[in-house]
Coordinates of C-alpha atoms in Angstrom, one line a residue:
M255 CA -41.9 -40.6 -120.8
G256 CA -40.0 -40.8 -124.0
K257 CA -41.7 -38.1 -125.3
F258 CA -41.0 -36.0 -122.2
F259 CA -37.2 -36.5 -122.5
A260 CA -37.3 -35.5 -126.0
R261 CA -39.2 -32.4 -125.1
F262 CA -36.4 -32.0 -122.6
R263 CA -33.8 -32.6 -124.6
K264 CA -35.1 -30.0 -127.3
K265 CA -35.6 -27.7 -124.3
S266 CA -31.9 -28.0 -123.3
S267 CA -30.7 -27.4 -126.8
L268 CA -32.5 -24.4 -127.4
S269 CA -31.4 -22.9 -123.9
E270 CA -27.6 -23.9 -124.4
S271 CA -27.8 -22.2 -127.8
L272 CA -29.5 -18.9 -126.1
Q273 CA -26.7 -19.1 -123.6
R274 CA -24.1 -19.5 -126.2
G275 CA -25.4 -16.7 -127.9
I276 CA -25.4 -14.6 -125.0
L277 CA -21.9 -15.7 -124.0
G278 CA -20.8 -14.9 -127.7
L279 CA -22.4 -11.5 -127.5
I280 CA -20.6 -10.6 -124.2
L281 CA -17.2 -12.1 -125.7
V282 CA -17.9 -9.9 -128.7
V283 CA -18.8 -6.8 -126.9
T284 CA -15.8 -7.5 -124.3
I285 CA -13.2 -7.8 -127.3
S286 CA -14.9 -4.8 -128.8
F287 CA -14.5 -2.8 -125.8
L288 CA -10.9 -3.8 -125.0
I289 CA -9.9 -3.1 -128.6
S290 CA -11.6 0.3 -128.4
T291 CA -10.1 1.1 -125.2
Y292 CA -6.6 0.3 -126.5
F293 CA -7.1 2.6 -129.4
I294 CA -8.7 5.4 -127.4
V295 CA -5.7 5.2 -125.0
E296 CA -3.2 5.1 -128.1
R297 CA -4.9 7.8 -129.5
E298 CA -4.9 10.0 -126.2
Q299 CA -1.3 9.0 -125.4
R300 CA -0.1 9.9 -128.8
S301 CA -2.2 13.1 -128.8
Y302 CA -0.9 14.2 -125.4
A303 CA 2.9 13.3 -126.7
V304 CA 2.4 15.4 -129.9
Q305 CA 0.7 18.3 -128.0
E306 CA 3.8 18.0 -125.5
A307 CA 6.2 17.9 -128.3
E308 CA 4.9 20.8 -130.2
S309 CA 4.9 22.9 -127.1
I310 CA 8.6 22.1 -126.1
T311 CA 9.7 22.4 -129.7
K312 CA 8.2 25.9 -130.2
T313 CA 9.4 27.1 -126.8
L314 CA 12.7 26.0 -127.7
S315 CA 12.5 27.3 -131.3
S316 CA 11.3 30.7 -130.0
N317 CA 14.5 30.9 -127.4
I318 CA 17.0 29.9 -130.3
N319 CA 15.3 32.8 -132.4
A320 CA 15.6 35.0 -129.8
D321 CA 19.4 34.5 -129.2
I322 CA 20.0 34.6 -133.0
V323 CA 18.2 37.9 -133.3
K324 CA 20.4 39.0 -130.3
Y325 CA 23.6 38.2 -132.0
M326 CA 22.2 39.8 -135.2
E327 CA 22.0 43.1 -133.4
L328 CA 25.3 42.6 -131.9
S329 CA 26.8 42.2 -135.6
R330 CA 25.1 45.3 -136.4
I331 CA 26.9 47.2 -133.4
I332 CA 30.3 45.6 -134.4
M333 CA 29.9 47.0 -137.9
T334 CA 30.0 50.7 -136.8
E335 CA 32.9 50.4 -134.3
D336 CA 35.2 53.3 -135.4
R337 CA 38.7 51.0 -135.4
L338 CA 36.9 48.5 -137.5
V339 CA 35.4 51.1 -139.8
K340 CA 39.0 52.8 -140.3
F341 CA 40.2 49.3 -141.2
L342 CA 37.8 48.8 -143.9
R343 CA 38.1 52.3 -145.2
A344 CA 42.0 52.3 -145.4
D345 CA 43.8 51.8 -148.8
G346 CA 45.3 48.5 -149.3
D347 CA 48.9 49.8 -149.2
S348 CA 48.4 51.4 -145.8
V349 CA 46.8 48.6 -144.1
D350 CA 49.3 47.3 -141.5
I351 CA 49.5 44.8 -138.9
G352 CA 48.9 47.6 -136.2
M353 CA 45.7 48.6 -137.9
I354 CA 44.4 45.0 -138.3
N355 CA 45.3 44.3 -134.5
D356 CA 43.2 47.7 -133.6
A357 CA 40.3 46.4 -135.8
R358 CA 40.4 42.9 -133.7
Y359 CA 40.7 44.9 -130.4
G360 CA 37.5 47.3 -131.3
I361 CA 35.6 44.0 -132.2
M362 CA 36.9 42.4 -128.9
D363 CA 35.9 45.4 -126.8
V364 CA 32.2 45.1 -128.5
L365 CA 32.2 41.2 -127.6
N366 CA 33.0 41.8 -124.1
V367 CA 29.2 42.4 -123.2
T368 CA 28.1 39.3 -124.2
E369 CA 29.1 35.4 -124.6
G370 CA 28.6 32.7 -126.9
V371 CA 30.5 34.4 -130.0
D372 CA 33.3 32.1 -130.8
C373 CA 35.2 34.2 -133.5
V374 CA 34.3 37.3 -135.5
M375 CA 36.1 37.4 -139.0
V376 CA 36.0 40.8 -141.1
I377 CA 37.1 40.3 -144.7
R378 CA 37.9 43.3 -146.6
E379 CA 37.3 43.2 -150.5
D380 CA 41.0 42.8 -151.2
L381 CA 40.7 39.7 -149.0
I382 CA 42.6 41.2 -146.1
L383 CA 41.4 39.6 -142.9
A384 CA 40.8 40.9 -139.4
T385 CA 39.6 38.3 -137.0
T386 CA 39.4 37.2 -133.4
N387 CA 40.5 33.9 -132.1
R388 CA 42.5 33.3 -135.5
F389 CA 44.5 30.4 -134.4
T390 CA 41.6 28.2 -133.7
Y391 CA 40.5 28.0 -137.2
K392 CA 41.7 26.8 -140.4
F393 CA 41.1 29.0 -143.4
D394 CA 40.4 27.5 -147.0
N395 CA 42.1 30.1 -149.0
E396 CA 41.0 28.5 -152.2
V397 CA 37.2 28.8 -151.4
L398 CA 38.0 32.5 -149.7
G399 CA 39.3 33.7 -153.0
G400 CA 36.1 32.6 -154.9
D401 CA 32.7 34.3 -154.9
E402 CA 30.5 31.4 -154.2
W403 CA 30.7 31.4 -150.5
K404 CA 29.6 35.3 -150.0
K405 CA 26.9 34.9 -152.8
D406 CA 23.6 34.9 -150.4
I407 CA 25.4 37.2 -148.1
C408 CA 25.7 40.0 -150.7
E409 CA 22.4 39.3 -152.2
A410 CA 21.0 40.2 -148.6
R411 CA 22.6 43.7 -149.4
G412 CA 23.4 44.5 -145.4
S413 CA 20.8 42.0 -143.6
A414 CA 22.0 39.1 -141.4
V415 CA 22.1 36.0 -143.2
V416 CA 22.5 32.6 -140.9
S417 CA 24.4 29.9 -142.1
L418 CA 26.5 27.1 -140.9
N419 CA 30.6 26.7 -140.8
S420 CA 31.5 30.1 -142.3
N421 CA 30.0 29.1 -145.5
G422 CA 32.9 26.8 -145.9
V423 CA 35.8 29.7 -145.5
A424 CA 37.0 28.1 -142.1
K425 CA 36.6 25.4 -139.9
K426 CA 37.5 24.8 -136.3
S427 CA 40.8 23.1 -135.7
D428 CA 38.8 20.4 -133.4
N429 CA 36.2 20.0 -136.3
R430 CA 33.3 21.0 -134.1
P431 CA 30.5 23.0 -135.9
F432 CA 29.0 26.3 -135.4
V433 CA 26.5 28.6 -136.5
T434 CA 27.4 31.7 -138.4
I435 CA 25.7 35.0 -138.8
G436 CA 27.1 36.7 -142.0
R437 CA 26.6 40.3 -143.1
A438 CA 27.7 42.7 -145.8
I439 CA 29.4 45.5 -144.5
Y440 CA 28.6 49.0 -146.5
D441 CA 30.6 52.3 -146.1
I442 CA 28.0 54.6 -144.2
D443 CA 29.1 57.6 -146.4
S444 CA 29.7 56.3 -149.7
Q445 CA 27.1 53.4 -149.3
K446 CA 29.9 51.0 -151.2
Q447 CA 30.5 47.3 -149.8
K448 CA 33.7 47.2 -148.1
G449 CA 33.7 43.7 -146.9
I450 CA 32.1 40.7 -145.2
M451 CA 31.8 40.0 -141.7
L452 CA 31.2 36.3 -140.4
M453 CA 30.3 36.0 -136.7
N454 CA 30.7 32.4 -135.5
I455 CA 28.4 31.2 -132.8
S456 CA 29.5 28.7 -130.4
P457 CA 27.3 25.6 -130.1
G458 CA 27.9 25.5 -126.3
I459 CA 25.1 28.2 -125.9
F460 CA 22.9 25.7 -127.1
D461 CA 24.0 23.1 -124.8
R462 CA 23.6 25.4 -121.8
M463 CA 20.1 26.3 -122.9
L464 CA 19.2 22.8 -123.2
S465 CA 20.8 21.9 -120.0
S466 CA 18.9 24.9 -118.2
L467 CA 15.7 23.8 -119.5
G468 CA 16.2 20.2 -118.6
Y469 CA 15.8 18.6 -122.0
R470 CA 18.0 15.6 -122.5
N471 CA 16.1 13.9 -125.3
I472 CA 16.7 16.8 -127.8
C473 CA 19.4 17.7 -130.4
I474 CA 20.1 20.6 -132.1
M475 CA 21.2 20.1 -135.8
G476 CA 22.0 21.7 -139.0
T477 CA 19.6 21.1 -142.0
D478 CA 22.3 19.3 -143.5
G479 CA 22.7 16.8 -140.7
T480 CA 25.6 18.6 -139.0
F481 CA 25.3 17.9 -135.0
L482 CA 25.2 21.2 -133.3
A483 CA 24.2 20.5 -129.5
G484 CA 22.2 18.1 -127.4
N485 CA 21.8 14.4 -127.3
S486 CA 23.8 12.7 -130.1
R487 CA 21.9 9.4 -129.9
V488 CA 18.7 11.5 -131.2
A489 CA 20.8 12.9 -134.0
Q490 CA 21.2 9.3 -135.4
L491 CA 17.4 9.3 -136.0
Y492 CA 17.5 12.4 -138.2
D493 CA 16.6 12.6 -141.8
S494 CA 15.8 15.6 -144.3
S495 CA 12.1 15.3 -143.7
F496 CA 12.3 17.1 -140.2
A497 CA 13.9 20.2 -142.3
S498 CA 10.3 21.5 -142.9
D499 CA 8.8 24.6 -141.7
R500 CA 6.1 22.5 -139.7
I501 CA 6.7 20.1 -137.2
K502 CA 6.9 16.6 -138.4
F503 CA 6.2 13.5 -136.3
K504 CA 7.3 9.8 -136.7
D505 CA 6.9 6.7 -134.4
V506 CA 10.4 5.2 -133.8
A507 CA 11.7 2.3 -131.7
V508 CA 15.0 3.1 -129.5
D509 CA 16.4 0.2 -127.6
G510 CA 13.1 -1.5 -128.2
E511 CA 11.3 1.3 -126.6
R512 CA 8.7 2.9 -128.7
M513 CA 9.1 6.5 -129.0
L514 CA 7.5 9.6 -130.8
L515 CA 10.4 11.5 -132.9
S516 CA 9.4 14.9 -133.5
G517 CA 11.3 17.8 -135.2
G518 CA 11.2 21.1 -137.3
R519 CA 12.9 24.0 -138.7
V520 CA 14.0 27.0 -136.3
G521 CA 12.3 29.9 -138.5
D522 CA 14.1 30.4 -141.5
Y523 CA 17.4 29.3 -140.3
P524 CA 19.5 26.3 -141.2
I525 CA 18.6 24.9 -137.8
V526 CA 16.6 21.9 -136.9
L527 CA 15.1 20.7 -133.7
L528 CA 14.9 16.9 -133.0
R529 CA 13.3 15.4 -130.1
A530 CA 12.6 11.8 -129.3
A531 CA 10.3 11.3 -126.0
P532 CA 8.8 7.9 -125.0
F533 CA 4.8 7.7 -124.8
S534 CA 4.1 8.0 -121.0
T535 CA 0.9 7.3 -119.3
E536 CA 0.4 11.2 -118.7
G537 CA -2.8 12.2 -121.0
I538 CA -4.6 9.0 -120.8
P539 CA -8.2 9.6 -119.8
F540 CA -8.3 7.0 -117.0
R541 CA -11.6 8.5 -115.3
M542 CA -13.2 7.6 -118.9
V543 CA -11.7 4.2 -119.2
Y544 CA -13.0 3.3 -115.7
V545 CA -16.4 4.6 -116.6
L546 CA -16.5 2.2 -119.5
F547 CA -15.2 -1.0 -117.3
A548 CA -18.3 -0.1 -115.3
L549 CA -20.5 0.0 -118.0
L550 CA -18.8 -3.2 -119.5
L551 CA -19.8 -4.9 -116.0
I552 CA -23.2 -3.6 -115.9
F553 CA -23.7 -4.7 -119.5
M554 CA -22.8 -8.1 -118.5
I555 CA -24.9 -8.7 -115.5
M556 CA -28.0 -7.1 -117.6
A557 CA -26.9 -9.9 -120.4
F558 CA -27.3 -12.7 -117.7
F559 CA -30.4 -11.7 -116.6
V560 CA -32.0 -11.0 -120.2
G561 CA -30.9 -14.4 -121.2
N562 CA -32.7 -16.1 -117.9
F563 CA -35.8 -13.9 -118.8
I564 CA -35.8 -15.0 -122.2
R565 CA -35.3 -18.6 -121.3
K566 CA -38.3 -18.5 -118.7
N567 CA -40.7 -16.4 -120.8
I568 CA -40.0 -17.2 -124.3
T569 CA -37.8 -20.0 -124.9
D570 CA -39.5 -22.7 -122.7
P571 CA -43.2 -21.5 -123.8
V572 CA -42.2 -21.6 -127.4
L573 CA -40.6 -25.2 -127.2
E574 CA -44.0 -26.2 -125.3
L575 CA -45.9 -24.7 -128.2
S576 CA -43.8 -26.3 -130.8
A577 CA -44.4 -29.6 -129.2
S578 CA -48.1 -29.1 -129.4
M579 CA -47.7 -28.3 -132.9
D580 CA -45.5 -31.3 -133.5
E581 CA -48.0 -33.6 -131.9
N582 CA -50.9 -32.3 -133.9
K583 CA -48.5 -32.9 -137.0
R584 CA -48.0 -36.3 -136.0
S585 CA -51.6 -37.2 -135.4
G586 CA -52.7 -36.4 -139.2
D587 CA -55.4 -34.0 -137.8
L588 CA -55.5 -30.2 -138.7
K589 CA -56.7 -29.4 -135.2
K590 CA -56.5 -26.3 -132.9
I591 CA -54.1 -26.3 -130.1
D592 CA -54.8 -25.5 -126.3
V593 CA -51.8 -24.6 -124.7
E594 CA -51.7 -22.1 -121.8
M595 CA -49.1 -19.1 -122.6
P596 CA -47.3 -16.9 -120.3
S597 CA -47.8 -13.6 -122.4
T598 CA -49.9 -11.7 -124.7
E599 CA -47.7 -12.1 -127.5
L600 CA -47.2 -15.9 -127.5
E601 CA -51.1 -16.1 -127.0
L602 CA -51.4 -14.1 -130.1
L603 CA -49.0 -16.5 -131.9
K604 CA -51.2 -19.7 -130.7
G605 CA -54.4 -17.6 -131.8
D606 CA -52.8 -16.8 -135.3
Y607 CA -51.8 -20.7 -135.5
N608 CA -55.3 -21.6 -135.0
S609 CA -56.6 -19.4 -137.3
L610 CA -54.4 -20.6 -139.9
I611 CA -55.6 -24.1 -139.4
D612 CA -59.0 -22.8 -139.8
H613 CA -58.0 -21.1 -143.1
V614 CA -56.0 -24.3 -144.4
N615 CA -59.3 -26.6 -143.6
E616 CA -61.4 -24.1 -145.5
L617 CA -59.0 -24.3 -148.4
I618 CA -58.9 -27.8 -148.4
V619 CA -62.9 -28.1 -148.6
T620 CA -62.7 -25.2 -151.5
L621 CA -60.0 -27.4 -153.2
I622 CA -62.4 -30.4 -152.8
D623 CA -65.2 -28.6 -154.1
K624 CA -63.2 -27.3 -157.0
E625 CA -62.0 -30.9 -157.8
K626 CA -65.4 -32.2 -157.8
T627 CA -66.4 -29.5 -160.4
L628 CA -63.5 -30.1 -162.5
Q629 CA -64.4 -33.9 -162.4
K630 CA -68.3 -32.9 -163.2
A631 CA -67.0 -30.8 -166.2
Q632 CA -64.4 -33.8 -167.5
M633 CA -67.3 -36.1 -167.1
R634 CA -69.7 -34.0 -168.9
V635 CA -67.1 -33.7 -171.5
L636 CA -66.7 -37.3 -171.9
Q637 CA -70.6 -38.1 -171.9
E638 CA -70.6 -35.8 -175.0
Q639 CA -68.1 -38.2 -176.6
I640 CA -69.7 -41.2 -178.5
K641 CA -67.5 -44.3 -178.0
P642 CA -64.3 -43.8 -180.4
H643 CA -64.1 -46.9 -182.5
F644 CA -68.0 -47.5 -182.8
L645 CA -68.3 -43.8 -184.1
Y646 CA -65.2 -43.8 -186.6
N647 CA -66.8 -47.2 -187.9
S648 CA -69.9 -45.9 -188.4
I649 CA -68.9 -42.8 -190.1
E650 CA -66.7 -44.5 -192.2
T651 CA -69.6 -47.2 -193.2
I652 CA -71.9 -44.4 -194.0
G653 CA -69.6 -42.4 -196.2
F654 CA -68.7 -45.7 -198.4
L655 CA -72.6 -46.2 -198.9
A656 CA -72.9 -42.4 -199.6
L657 CA -70.0 -42.8 -202.1
D658 CA -71.6 -45.5 -203.7
A659 CA -74.6 -43.9 -203.8
G660 CA -73.2 -40.9 -205.6
A661 CA -73.7 -38.6 -202.8
D662 CA -70.5 -36.8 -202.8
K663 CA -71.6 -34.0 -200.5
V664 CA -72.6 -36.4 -198.0
H665 CA -69.4 -38.3 -198.3
D666 CA -67.6 -35.2 -197.9
A667 CA -69.8 -34.0 -194.9
L668 CA -69.0 -37.5 -193.1
E669 CA -65.3 -37.0 -193.6
T670 CA -65.2 -33.8 -192.1
L671 CA -67.4 -35.2 -189.1
G672 CA -65.0 -37.9 -188.9
S673 CA -61.7 -35.5 -188.8
F674 CA -63.6 -33.6 -186.4
Y675 CA -64.1 -36.1 -183.7
R676 CA -60.9 -37.5 -184.3
N677 CA -59.4 -34.0 -183.1
F678 CA -62.2 -33.6 -180.7
L679 CA -61.4 -37.0 -178.8
S680 CA -57.6 -36.5 -179.2
K681 CA -57.1 -40.1 -177.6
G682 CA -58.6 -38.6 -174.1
D683 CA -55.7 -35.8 -173.7
R684 CA -56.7 -32.9 -171.5
E685 CA -54.4 -30.5 -173.1
I686 CA -53.6 -30.3 -176.8
P687 CA -51.5 -28.1 -179.2
L688 CA -53.5 -24.9 -180.3
S689 CA -53.0 -25.9 -183.8
R690 CA -55.1 -29.0 -183.1
E691 CA -57.9 -26.7 -181.3
I692 CA -58.1 -24.6 -184.5
C693 CA -58.3 -27.7 -186.6
I694 CA -61.2 -28.7 -184.3
V695 CA -63.0 -25.4 -185.0
K696 CA -62.4 -25.5 -188.5
D697 CA -64.1 -28.9 -188.9
Y698 CA -66.9 -27.8 -186.7
L699 CA -67.5 -24.7 -188.7
S700 CA -67.2 -26.9 -192.0
L701 CA -70.2 -28.9 -190.7
Q702 CA -72.3 -25.8 -189.5
K703 CA -71.6 -24.3 -193.2
L704 CA -73.3 -27.4 -194.4
R705 CA -76.3 -26.4 -192.3
Y706 CA -76.4 -22.9 -192.4
G707 CA -74.8 -22.3 -195.8
D708 CA -73.4 -18.8 -196.4
I709 CA -74.6 -17.2 -193.4
I710 CA -71.2 -18.0 -191.6
E711 CA -67.9 -16.6 -192.5
D712 CA -64.9 -17.5 -190.6
E713 CA -61.3 -15.6 -190.3
Y714 CA -58.0 -16.6 -188.5
D715 CA -55.4 -14.5 -187.2
I716 CA -53.4 -17.2 -185.7
A717 CA -49.6 -16.1 -184.7
E718 CA -47.2 -18.5 -186.0
D719 CA -45.4 -18.7 -182.4
T720 CA -48.5 -19.8 -180.7
M721 CA -49.4 -22.5 -182.9
K722 CA -47.2 -25.1 -180.9
L723 CA -48.4 -24.0 -177.2
V724 CA -50.3 -26.3 -175.4
V725 CA -53.7 -25.3 -174.2
P726 CA -56.8 -27.2 -172.6
K727 CA -58.9 -29.0 -175.0
L728 CA -62.3 -27.7 -176.2
I729 CA -61.6 -23.6 -175.2
L730 CA -62.3 -22.4 -178.5
Q731 CA -65.3 -24.5 -179.9
P732 CA -67.7 -23.5 -177.2
L733 CA -66.9 -20.2 -177.9
V734 CA -67.5 -20.4 -181.5
E735 CA -70.7 -22.6 -181.0
N736 CA -72.1 -19.8 -178.8
S737 CA -71.3 -17.1 -181.5
I738 CA -73.6 -19.3 -183.8
Y739 CA -76.6 -20.0 -181.7
H740 CA -76.9 -16.8 -179.3
G741 CA -75.0 -14.5 -181.7
I742 CA -75.1 -14.9 -185.7
R743 CA -78.3 -17.0 -186.0
Q744 CA -80.4 -14.8 -183.7
K745 CA -79.7 -11.7 -185.9
G746 CA -81.1 -13.5 -189.0
E747 CA -78.2 -12.3 -191.3
P748 CA -75.0 -13.4 -192.4
G749 CA -72.0 -13.0 -189.9
V750 CA -68.3 -13.3 -189.6
I751 CA -66.6 -15.4 -186.7
R752 CA -62.9 -14.1 -186.2
I753 CA -60.6 -16.2 -184.3
R754 CA -57.1 -14.7 -183.3
S755 CA -54.1 -15.7 -181.2
Y756 CA -50.8 -13.7 -180.3
I757 CA -48.4 -13.6 -177.5
A758 CA -48.0 -10.3 -175.3
D759 CA -46.2 -9.6 -172.0
G760 CA -45.5 -13.3 -171.4
C761 CA -49.4 -14.3 -171.8
L762 CA -51.2 -16.1 -174.5
H763 CA -54.2 -14.0 -176.1
L764 CA -56.9 -16.4 -177.4
S765 CA -60.1 -14.3 -178.9
V766 CA -63.4 -15.3 -180.5
R767 CA -65.4 -12.2 -182.3
D768 CA -68.6 -12.4 -183.8
T769 CA -70.6 -9.8 -185.9
G770 CA -74.1 -11.5 -184.1
V771 CA -76.6 -9.7 -181.6
G772 CA -74.3 -8.7 -179.2
M773 CA -74.6 -9.3 -175.0
S774 CA -76.1 -7.0 -172.8
S775 CA -74.2 -5.8 -169.4
E776 CA -76.4 -8.1 -167.4
E777 CA -75.8 -10.9 -169.6
I778 CA -71.9 -10.2 -169.5
T779 CA -72.1 -10.0 -165.6
R780 CA -73.9 -13.3 -165.3
V781 CA -71.4 -15.0 -167.4
L782 CA -68.4 -13.5 -165.7
S783 CA -69.9 -14.4 -162.5
T784 CA -68.1 -17.1 -160.2
E785 CA -71.9 -18.3 -158.9
N786 CA -71.7 -22.0 -157.9
P787 CA -72.1 -24.4 -160.9
E788 CA -74.9 -26.2 -159.4
N789 CA -77.1 -23.3 -159.7
R790 CA -76.4 -23.1 -163.2
S791 CA -78.4 -25.1 -166.4
D792 CA -76.7 -27.8 -168.3
E793 CA -76.6 -25.6 -171.4
E794 CA -74.9 -22.7 -169.3
S795 CA -72.4 -25.5 -167.6
F796 CA -71.3 -26.9 -170.8
G797 CA -71.4 -23.5 -172.8
L798 CA -69.6 -20.2 -172.6
W799 CA -70.1 -20.0 -168.6
G800 CA -68.9 -23.7 -168.2
T801 CA -65.7 -23.0 -170.5
I802 CA -64.7 -20.1 -168.6
H803 CA -65.4 -21.8 -165.0
R804 CA -63.1 -24.8 -166.6
M805 CA -60.5 -22.4 -167.5
R806 CA -60.6 -20.7 -164.1
I807 CA -59.9 -23.7 -162.5
F808 CA -57.1 -24.6 -165.0
E809 CA -55.6 -21.5 -164.5
G810 CA -56.1 -21.2 -160.9
K811 CA -57.2 -17.3 -160.9
D812 CA -60.4 -15.5 -161.9
D813 CA -59.1 -12.8 -164.1
I814 CA -58.4 -14.5 -167.3
V815 CA -61.1 -13.6 -169.5
R816 CA -62.5 -10.3 -170.9
I817 CA -66.0 -9.8 -172.7
E818 CA -66.5 -6.9 -174.6
S819 CA -69.8 -6.5 -176.7
E820 CA -72.2 -3.8 -178.2
I821 CA -76.1 -4.5 -178.8
G822 CA -76.6 -5.5 -182.5
E823 CA -73.0 -4.9 -183.6
Y824 CA -70.5 -7.8 -182.1
T825 CA -69.4 -9.6 -179.1
E826 CA -65.6 -10.6 -178.6
V827 CA -64.6 -13.1 -175.7
E828 CA -61.0 -13.1 -175.0
F829 CA -58.9 -15.6 -172.8
V830 CA -55.4 -14.5 -171.2
L831 CA -53.7 -17.4 -170.1
D832 CA -50.0 -17.4 -168.5
V833 CA -47.7 -19.3 -170.9
G834 CA -44.9 -19.6 -168.6
K835 CA -47.1 -20.8 -165.5
S836 CA -49.7 -23.4 -167.0
Y837 CA -48.5 -24.4 -170.4
G838 CA -45.5 -25.1 -172.1
V839 CA -44.2 -25.4 -175.8

């Protein structure tokens, strides 16, 4: 019963995790949807407001430009009025008040056909002035007497120049600003400049234009910030960045309400249109938003169905499979499990687990066999060792007897034999430094030279950085012994045994090369074979093949030895050991 409740708690915990995951996914998708919808609505709302502002601004700018062009043409007509021409051509001494009034009446006759012109000023080169509506303006004689105010007009050489407030020459008595169209007047016959005409346009025409179009959130200003017409509250939001040839847009807050502020210059004139309009719901793609909401609802329903499906068809069966594996683990036996699975995929998972159990059992058997083989090899090495203390004492006693008898060579041989066995036994160590392994080989060869004389010559090429590396004991001596008995001795002539060590690519390379009879490819294949050691003779098991087999067990892989040979010339056996993996400094 306790196991049942434990499994039930596990299933409930995993199911709750799945539910929390699905709810979290729904929450993330919902939040993402709402944020995306918000930004889509904001973008579309602003895009619509920008398009609307551009349309209105361009339309109004076009209307203002058309009116200014109309007044420019009117100024051209005024320049040709006969009484004004007479006034401009007359000598200064002959100009009197009557002539000035005639010029003024001539201008007014032309102005009768239009409206919006507040005043026309004609200033001769000698600064004699003929003007309409004179008494509502205050003239600045100091400015009038200079040349700076008319510089841009003269440079235009007869073309109309639009400016503000009479270029500073005069201003209205009520200080209300206005737009000025200036022209340099030339004599049609002599083409000499006779004076300057300034036509002041009343800003009232702009107010009437805005009123007729129903624009209450627009103001018309000068580029210097002068308010001309429209909504004065909007004018307070003006800055010089809107005096641009392209329409500019800014998000502003007016009385806590978010608005889009747009503005731009009217043509090349010093006039700026500024519009502040709230963001409306127009332009919002409600149909698309409704579709997105419907898709969100469908997603939520599908998520719940998917969660329930996963719980019934995946989560619960996996928990049952896990419980069976856990029971298998607690029993301590690696047995196959037999649980009915609802789907092919989970049945495949169960099959893979059972296959893994079979493979693990096979590996265990293999490891046991290898351990037995290793233990047999170690026992065989131990069997070859004589009782250390008895052996040392016996060799030492025989050595003293030989020394007393005058047999110095026998004494030296016994000393070498004692040194060999001291290193050979190495206090029972399974691994020894390479330097000690080299000492074993040297002592062994010294003893063999006593028997075979000069037939054996040994050479050593041992890298200094390999001397302290720890290696399995007795990996070189069996190779040297094999070189003597199966190589040099069978050749019947003197030979060389060369022992070499070095490190390359993170591996320790140990090689023994002899100039003996060599090995055939069949012999090399047999030596490198991984055939069961039980099928080998005792000589093979303890000799070259046995050493290779023992090193393969120590290293944990087969590809650790290389044998090169040429019949009648040489044989070289090389071990390649992983320094970082199996052995240390």
